XYZ file of C-alpha atoms in Angstrom:
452
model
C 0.000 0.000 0.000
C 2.429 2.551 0.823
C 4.494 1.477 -2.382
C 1.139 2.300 -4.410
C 0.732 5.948 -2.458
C 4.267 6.722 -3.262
C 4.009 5.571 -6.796
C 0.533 7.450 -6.954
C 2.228 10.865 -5.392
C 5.095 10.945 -7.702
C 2.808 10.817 -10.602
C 1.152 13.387 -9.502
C 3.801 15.599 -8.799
C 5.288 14.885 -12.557
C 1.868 15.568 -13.671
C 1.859 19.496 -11.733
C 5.524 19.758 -13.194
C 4.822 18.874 -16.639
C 1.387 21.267 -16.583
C 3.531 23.849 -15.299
C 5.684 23.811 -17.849
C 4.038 25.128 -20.821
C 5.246 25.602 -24.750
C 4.683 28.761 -26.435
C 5.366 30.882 -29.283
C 6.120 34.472 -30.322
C 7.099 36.078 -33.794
C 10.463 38.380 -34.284
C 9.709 40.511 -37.492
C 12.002 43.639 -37.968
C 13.033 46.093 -40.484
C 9.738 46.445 -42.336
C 11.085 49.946 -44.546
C 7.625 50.461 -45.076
C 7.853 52.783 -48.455
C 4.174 54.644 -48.701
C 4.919 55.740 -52.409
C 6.309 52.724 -53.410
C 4.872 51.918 -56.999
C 5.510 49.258 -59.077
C 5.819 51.399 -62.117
C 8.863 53.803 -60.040
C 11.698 54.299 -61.025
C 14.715 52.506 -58.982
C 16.793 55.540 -59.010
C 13.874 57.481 -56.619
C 12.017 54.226 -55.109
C 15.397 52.407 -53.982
C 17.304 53.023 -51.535
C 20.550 51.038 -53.357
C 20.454 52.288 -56.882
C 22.402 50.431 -59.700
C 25.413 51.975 -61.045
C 25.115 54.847 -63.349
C 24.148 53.941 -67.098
C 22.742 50.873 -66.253
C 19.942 49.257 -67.784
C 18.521 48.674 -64.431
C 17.151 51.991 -63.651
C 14.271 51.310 -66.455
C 13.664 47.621 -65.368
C 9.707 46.781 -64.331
C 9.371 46.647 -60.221
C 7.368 43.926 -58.986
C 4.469 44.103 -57.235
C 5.548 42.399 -53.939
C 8.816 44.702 -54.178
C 12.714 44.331 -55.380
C 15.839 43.176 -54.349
C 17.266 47.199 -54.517
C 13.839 48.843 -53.026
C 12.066 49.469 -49.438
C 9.433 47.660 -49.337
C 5.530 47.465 -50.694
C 2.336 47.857 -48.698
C 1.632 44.599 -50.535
C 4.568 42.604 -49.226
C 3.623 43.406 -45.595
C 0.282 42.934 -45.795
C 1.176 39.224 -47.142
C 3.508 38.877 -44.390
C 0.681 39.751 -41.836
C -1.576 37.375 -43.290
C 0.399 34.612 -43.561
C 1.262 35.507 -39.560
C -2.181 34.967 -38.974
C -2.476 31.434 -39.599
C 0.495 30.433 -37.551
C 0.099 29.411 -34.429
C -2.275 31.840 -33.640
C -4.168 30.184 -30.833
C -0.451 30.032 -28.563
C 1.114 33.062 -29.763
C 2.048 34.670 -26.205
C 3.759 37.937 -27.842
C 5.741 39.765 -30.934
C 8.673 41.250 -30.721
C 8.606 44.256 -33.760
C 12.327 45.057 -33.536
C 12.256 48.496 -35.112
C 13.246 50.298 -38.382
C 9.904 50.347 -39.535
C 9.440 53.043 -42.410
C 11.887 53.124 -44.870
C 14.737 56.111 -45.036
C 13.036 57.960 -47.955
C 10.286 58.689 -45.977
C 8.975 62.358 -46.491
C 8.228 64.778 -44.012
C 7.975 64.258 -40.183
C 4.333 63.883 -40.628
C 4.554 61.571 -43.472
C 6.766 59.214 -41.192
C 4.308 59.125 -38.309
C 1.114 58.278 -40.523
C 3.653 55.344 -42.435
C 4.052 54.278 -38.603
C 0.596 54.633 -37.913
C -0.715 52.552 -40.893
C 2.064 49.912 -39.949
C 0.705 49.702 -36.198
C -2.993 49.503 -37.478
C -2.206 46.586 -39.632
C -0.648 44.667 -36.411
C -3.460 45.545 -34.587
C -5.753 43.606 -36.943
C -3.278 41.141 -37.230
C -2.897 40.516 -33.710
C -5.794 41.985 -32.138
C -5.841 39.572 -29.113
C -1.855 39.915 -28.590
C 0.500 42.522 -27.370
C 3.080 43.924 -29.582
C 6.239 45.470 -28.172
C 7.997 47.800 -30.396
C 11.405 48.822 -30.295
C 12.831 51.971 -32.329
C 15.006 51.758 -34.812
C 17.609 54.403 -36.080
C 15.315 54.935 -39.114
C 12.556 55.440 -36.709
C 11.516 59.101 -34.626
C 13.126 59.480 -31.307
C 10.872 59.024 -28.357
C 7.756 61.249 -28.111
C 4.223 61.730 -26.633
C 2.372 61.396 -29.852
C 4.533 57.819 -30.864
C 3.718 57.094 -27.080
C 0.702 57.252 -27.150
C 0.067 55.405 -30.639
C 1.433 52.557 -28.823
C -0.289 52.590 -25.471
C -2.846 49.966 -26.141
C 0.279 47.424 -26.150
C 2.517 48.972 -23.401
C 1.753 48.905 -19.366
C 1.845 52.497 -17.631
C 5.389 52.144 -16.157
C 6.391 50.867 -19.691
C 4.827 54.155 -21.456
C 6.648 56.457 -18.734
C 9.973 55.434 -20.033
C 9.555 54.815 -23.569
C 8.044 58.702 -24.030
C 11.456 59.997 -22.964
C 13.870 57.337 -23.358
C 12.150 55.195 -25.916
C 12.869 51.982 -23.658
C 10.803 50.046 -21.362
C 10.584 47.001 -19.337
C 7.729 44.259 -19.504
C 7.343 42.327 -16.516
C 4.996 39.490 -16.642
C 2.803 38.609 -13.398
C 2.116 35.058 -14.743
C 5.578 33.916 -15.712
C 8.942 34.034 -14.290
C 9.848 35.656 -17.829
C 10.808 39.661 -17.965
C 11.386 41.493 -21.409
C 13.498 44.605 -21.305
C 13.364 46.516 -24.635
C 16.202 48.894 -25.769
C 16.729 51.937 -27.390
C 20.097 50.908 -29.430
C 20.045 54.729 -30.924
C 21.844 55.461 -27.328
C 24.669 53.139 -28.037
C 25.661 55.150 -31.523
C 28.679 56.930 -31.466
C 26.414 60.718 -32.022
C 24.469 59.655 -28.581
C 26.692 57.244 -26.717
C 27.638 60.019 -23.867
C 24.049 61.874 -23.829
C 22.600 62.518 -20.862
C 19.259 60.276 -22.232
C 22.222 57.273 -22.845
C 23.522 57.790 -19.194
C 19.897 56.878 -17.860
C 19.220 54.183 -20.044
C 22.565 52.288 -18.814
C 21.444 53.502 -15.279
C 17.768 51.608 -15.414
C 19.040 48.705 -17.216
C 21.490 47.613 -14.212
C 18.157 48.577 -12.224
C 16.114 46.545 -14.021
C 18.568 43.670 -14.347
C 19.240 43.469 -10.479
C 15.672 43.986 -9.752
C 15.244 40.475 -11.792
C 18.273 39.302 -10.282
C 17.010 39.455 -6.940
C 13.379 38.433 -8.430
C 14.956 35.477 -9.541
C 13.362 36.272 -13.131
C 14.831 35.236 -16.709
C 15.316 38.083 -18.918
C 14.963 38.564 -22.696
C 17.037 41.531 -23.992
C 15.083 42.998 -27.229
C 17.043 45.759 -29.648
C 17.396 46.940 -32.800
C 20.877 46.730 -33.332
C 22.744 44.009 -31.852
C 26.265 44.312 -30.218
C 29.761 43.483 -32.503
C 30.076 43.994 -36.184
C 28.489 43.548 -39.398
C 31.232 41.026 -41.311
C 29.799 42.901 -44.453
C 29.976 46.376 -42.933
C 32.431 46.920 -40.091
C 32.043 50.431 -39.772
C 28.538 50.955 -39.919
C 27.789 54.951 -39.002
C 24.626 53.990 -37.108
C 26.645 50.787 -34.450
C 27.615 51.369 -31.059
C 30.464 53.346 -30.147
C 33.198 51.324 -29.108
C 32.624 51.873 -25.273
C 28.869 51.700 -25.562
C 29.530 48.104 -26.937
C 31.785 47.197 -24.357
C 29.628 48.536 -21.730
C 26.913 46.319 -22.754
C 29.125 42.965 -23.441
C 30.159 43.664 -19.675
C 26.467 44.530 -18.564
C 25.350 40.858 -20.365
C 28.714 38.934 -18.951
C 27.829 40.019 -15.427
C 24.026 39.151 -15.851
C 24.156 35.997 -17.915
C 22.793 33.625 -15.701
C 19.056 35.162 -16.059
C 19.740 36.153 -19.721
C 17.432 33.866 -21.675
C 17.902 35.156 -25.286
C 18.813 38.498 -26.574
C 16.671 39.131 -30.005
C 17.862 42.429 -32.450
C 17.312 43.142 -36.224
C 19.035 46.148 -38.615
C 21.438 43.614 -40.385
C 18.619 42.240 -42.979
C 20.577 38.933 -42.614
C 19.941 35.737 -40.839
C 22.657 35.554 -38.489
C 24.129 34.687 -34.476
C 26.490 36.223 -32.315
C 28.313 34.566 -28.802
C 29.568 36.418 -25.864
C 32.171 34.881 -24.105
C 33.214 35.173 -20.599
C 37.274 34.706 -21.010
C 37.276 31.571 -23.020
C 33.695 30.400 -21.858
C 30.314 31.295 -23.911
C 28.044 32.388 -21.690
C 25.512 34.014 -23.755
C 23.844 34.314 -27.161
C 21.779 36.896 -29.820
C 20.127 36.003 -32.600
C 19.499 38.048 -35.075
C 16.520 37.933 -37.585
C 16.251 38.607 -41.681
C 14.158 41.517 -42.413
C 10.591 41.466 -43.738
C 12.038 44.355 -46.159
C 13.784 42.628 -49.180
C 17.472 43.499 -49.529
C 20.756 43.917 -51.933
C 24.579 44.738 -51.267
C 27.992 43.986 -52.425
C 27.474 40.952 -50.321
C 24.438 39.448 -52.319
C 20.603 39.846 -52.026
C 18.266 38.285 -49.366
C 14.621 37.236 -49.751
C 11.772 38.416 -47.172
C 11.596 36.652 -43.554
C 9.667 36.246 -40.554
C 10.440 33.823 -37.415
C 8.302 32.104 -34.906
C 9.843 31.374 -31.305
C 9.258 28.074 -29.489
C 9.497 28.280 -25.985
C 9.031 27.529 -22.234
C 6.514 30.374 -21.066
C 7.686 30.028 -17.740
C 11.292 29.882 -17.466
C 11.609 31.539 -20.942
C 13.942 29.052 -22.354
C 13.897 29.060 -26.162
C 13.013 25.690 -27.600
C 13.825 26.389 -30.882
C 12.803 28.271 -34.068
C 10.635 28.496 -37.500
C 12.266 31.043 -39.902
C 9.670 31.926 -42.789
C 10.392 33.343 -45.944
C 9.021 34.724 -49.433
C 11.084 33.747 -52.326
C 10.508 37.886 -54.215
C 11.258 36.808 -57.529
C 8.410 33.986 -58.063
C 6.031 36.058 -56.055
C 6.193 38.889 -58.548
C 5.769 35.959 -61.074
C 2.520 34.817 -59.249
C 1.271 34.636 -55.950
C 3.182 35.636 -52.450
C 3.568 32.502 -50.994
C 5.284 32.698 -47.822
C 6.748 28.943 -46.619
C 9.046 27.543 -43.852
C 12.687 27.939 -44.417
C 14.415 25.653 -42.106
C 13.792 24.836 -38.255
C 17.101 25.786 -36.476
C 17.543 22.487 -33.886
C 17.247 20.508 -37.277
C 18.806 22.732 -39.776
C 21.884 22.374 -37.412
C 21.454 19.575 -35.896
C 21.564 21.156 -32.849
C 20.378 19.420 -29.130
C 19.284 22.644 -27.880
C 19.535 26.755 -28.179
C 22.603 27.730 -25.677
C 25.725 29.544 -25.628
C 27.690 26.411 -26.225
C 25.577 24.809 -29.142
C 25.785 28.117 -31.078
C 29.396 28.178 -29.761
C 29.963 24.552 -31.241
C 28.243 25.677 -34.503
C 30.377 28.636 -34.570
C 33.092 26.277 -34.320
C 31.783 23.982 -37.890
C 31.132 27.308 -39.592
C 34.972 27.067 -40.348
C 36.282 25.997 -44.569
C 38.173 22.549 -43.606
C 36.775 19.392 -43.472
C 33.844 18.632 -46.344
C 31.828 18.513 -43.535
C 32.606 21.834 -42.382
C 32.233 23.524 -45.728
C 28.677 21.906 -45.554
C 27.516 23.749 -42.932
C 29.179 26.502 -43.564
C 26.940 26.600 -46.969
C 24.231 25.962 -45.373
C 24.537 29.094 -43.410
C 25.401 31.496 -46.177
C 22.052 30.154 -47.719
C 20.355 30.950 -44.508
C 22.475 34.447 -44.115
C 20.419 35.471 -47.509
C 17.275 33.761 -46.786
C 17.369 30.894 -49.425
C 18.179 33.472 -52.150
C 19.871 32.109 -54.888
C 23.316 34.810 -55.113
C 25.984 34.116 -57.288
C 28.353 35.804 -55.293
C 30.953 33.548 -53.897
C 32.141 33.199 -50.216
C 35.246 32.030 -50.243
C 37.691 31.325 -47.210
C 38.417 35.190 -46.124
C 34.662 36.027 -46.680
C 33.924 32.481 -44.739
C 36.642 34.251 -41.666
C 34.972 37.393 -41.578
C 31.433 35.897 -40.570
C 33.349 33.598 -38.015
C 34.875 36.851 -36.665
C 31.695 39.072 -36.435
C 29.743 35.673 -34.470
C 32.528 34.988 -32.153
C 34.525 38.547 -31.644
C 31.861 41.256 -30.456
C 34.340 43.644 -29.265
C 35.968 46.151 -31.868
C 39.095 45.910 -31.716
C 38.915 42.061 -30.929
C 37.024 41.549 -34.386
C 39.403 44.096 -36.181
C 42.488 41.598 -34.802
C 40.730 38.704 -35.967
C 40.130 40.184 -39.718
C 43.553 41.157 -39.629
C 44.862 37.719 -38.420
C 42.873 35.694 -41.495
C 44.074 37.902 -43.573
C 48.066 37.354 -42.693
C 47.629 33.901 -42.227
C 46.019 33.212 -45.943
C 48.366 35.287 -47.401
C 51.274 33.080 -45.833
C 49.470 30.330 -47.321
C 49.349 31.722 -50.650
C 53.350 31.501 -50.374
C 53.127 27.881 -48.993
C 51.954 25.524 -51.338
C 53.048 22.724 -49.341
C 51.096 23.026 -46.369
C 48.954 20.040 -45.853
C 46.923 21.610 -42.362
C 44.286 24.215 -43.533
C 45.586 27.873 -42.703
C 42.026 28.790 -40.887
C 42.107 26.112 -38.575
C 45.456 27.809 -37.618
C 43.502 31.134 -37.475
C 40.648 29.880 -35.272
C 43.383 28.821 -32.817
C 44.526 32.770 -32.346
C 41.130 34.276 -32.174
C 40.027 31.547 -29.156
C 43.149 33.102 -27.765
C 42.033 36.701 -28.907
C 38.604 36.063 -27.227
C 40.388 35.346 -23.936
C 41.556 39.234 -23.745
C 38.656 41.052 -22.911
């Protein structure tokens, strides 16, 4: 009898366990460029924001009607995007995170900018009438202000509204969940506001906030625009942190990783990952979503995403992820039909989301082994959201995205360029070397990583 009772009392105490522990799911969309004038009959050299070189036959080519690789992107393409949102997961979406850079940098007048804004929030609205939405601003976005506030009140709490209107950052802190989100205004970490007065509070309420979940015993999602590091494709972006603002914040995240749960950004229109590293141990992670906008560089084009979240509502663990995407080119030919991409665990082959599985898969994106180059395809295909580029990544290009994942700080990524670069062309002087000059190379930035 008392063997049954026991047996009967640890079932039920799996059973309470297991029901507390519940799966959900949120979307990360981000850099809409929402272009009000955009036309399919424009011209790309005043509806693009990357025009094609002088003389070229592409300034008189047709535009699509879901958009182009060069422009901002359609009323059209986002309303297909919303749509398609809708019949997702809709009946366990706990939240979306709208990561900022929403109107495109054409945009007219200051009025013109908050009605594109406007029309953008009133189609997420629809979309997700029964769900909160928690913007961030990005830098092609307004600063912080009463009229943006209150646009957004019907999805942010009264302490959230207080510091968005003169900050434009807030803090979400969930009654029902263990789970905090604390949104950031990444505009304060650029080099033109980095030592403003409205950048000194923001640092000052985020080790608040952070200790205040410390002490809680909370798990935190960080949610930005612009993540920390550098872009492999554009190292000196004019709108990244200043140097000190992104050390400031790989410190802040080092000292708080234990409730860190994820940290989510945008701005890069790529599908990418960063690791921080505590000396020579990952201890925390950002992933960073493709843009609903379509997008061309130097670098190659990318195709139209969104992502769905899977995770534990409780603890706020992330499970894993959906990314979605809209191949431009055959909608324009027909129909936008938005499908799944790839699901990260499996696309991977990863056993979970963490510092050290993104860490290990850091680690294959290297050019050695067949196996290696592989993955390190697969990536690149995921980097541009399955669009078909013909540009070519060969091993330097392959070092530089190892460099911008692993080496957040500056000067630590600017060694690590610098280091590839020595070491393959050595090996262009070596025929005879039978050992693969990066995995020489990935040996000195582990030891790079252990400086800061």
């Amino acid at each position: 009898m008392k063997t049954a009772n026991l047996v009967l009392t640890l079932i039920c105490v799996i059973s309470l366990t297991c029901t507390h522990a519940k799966t959900g799911y949120f979307w990360h969309i981000t850099d809409f460029h929402y272009d009000p004038l955009y036309t399919s009959q424009g011209d790309t050299r005043r509806q693009c924001r990357r025009a094609d070189e002088r003389g070229s036959s592409g300034h008189h080519r047709a535009l699509g009607r879901f958009g182009d690789y060069s422009c901002d992107s359609s009323l059209e393409l986002i309303e297909s995007a919303a749509r398609y949102m809708r019949t997702r997961h809709s009946e366990n979406v706990e939240f979306v995170l709208w990561t900022g850079d929403i109107i495109a940098a054409q945009t007219g007048s200051e009025e013109d900018r908050f009605q594109a804004i406007r029309n953008m929030t009133d189609l997420l609205s629809t979309t997700f009438s029964s769900h909160f939405v928690f913007p961030v601003l990005g830098h092609l976005d307004p600063a912080p202000s009463e009229s943006l506030t209150n646009l957004w009140m019907h999805w942010l709490p009264l302490d959230a509204l207080q510091t968005f209107k003169y900050g434009g950052y807030y803090t979400i802190e969930q009654k029902q969940s263990k789970l905090r989100i604390v949104v950031l205004n990444t505009n304060l970490f650029s080099v033109r506001d980095a030592t403003s007065t409205q950048a000194r509070r923001q640092w000052e309420w985020l080790d608040a906030v952070l200790d205040k979940a410390t002490a809680n015993k909370e798990m935190v999602y960080i949610v930005g625009h612009a993540a920390p590091g550098s872009d492999s494709r554009h190292p000196y972006d004019p709108s990244a942190a200043a140097a000190e603002a992104n050390a400031k914040y790989l410190r802040t995240v080092r000292r708080h990783a234990k409730i860190i749960a994820g940290q989510f950004f945008g701005h890069l229109h790529a599908d990418t990952f960063r690791v921080i590293y505590d000396n020579d141990r990952p201890v925390s992670w950002a992933l960073l979503a493709p843009s609903v906008s379509p997008h061309r560089s130097p670098a190659g084009s990318s195709n139209p995403g969104l992502r769905l979240y899977k995770f534990d509502t409780n603890t706020g663990k992330v499970l894993d992820y959906t990314q979605y995407f809209l191949d431009l080119a055959g909608a324009n030919r027909n129909l936008a039909e938005w499908s799944a991409e790839y699901n990260l665990t499996q696309y991977y082959g990863l056993h979970e989301v963490s510092a050290m599985s993104l860490h290990n898969l850091a680690e294959k994106l290297q050019i050695g082994t067949p196996h290696e180059t592989n993955i390190f395809h697969k990536y690149v295909r995921a980097y541009h959201v399955k669009h078909e580029s013909s540009e070519s990544c060969d091993g330097a290009c392959a070092h530089q995205h190892f460099c911008a994942i692993t080496c957040l700080e500056h000067v630590t990524y600017r060694h690590c360029v610098e280091a590839a670069a020595s070491a393959l062309a050595a090996a262009g002087d070596a025929s005879s070397m039978t050992v693969p000059v990066l995995k020489i190379v990935f040996g000195f930035v582990a030891l790079l990583a252990l400086v800061v």
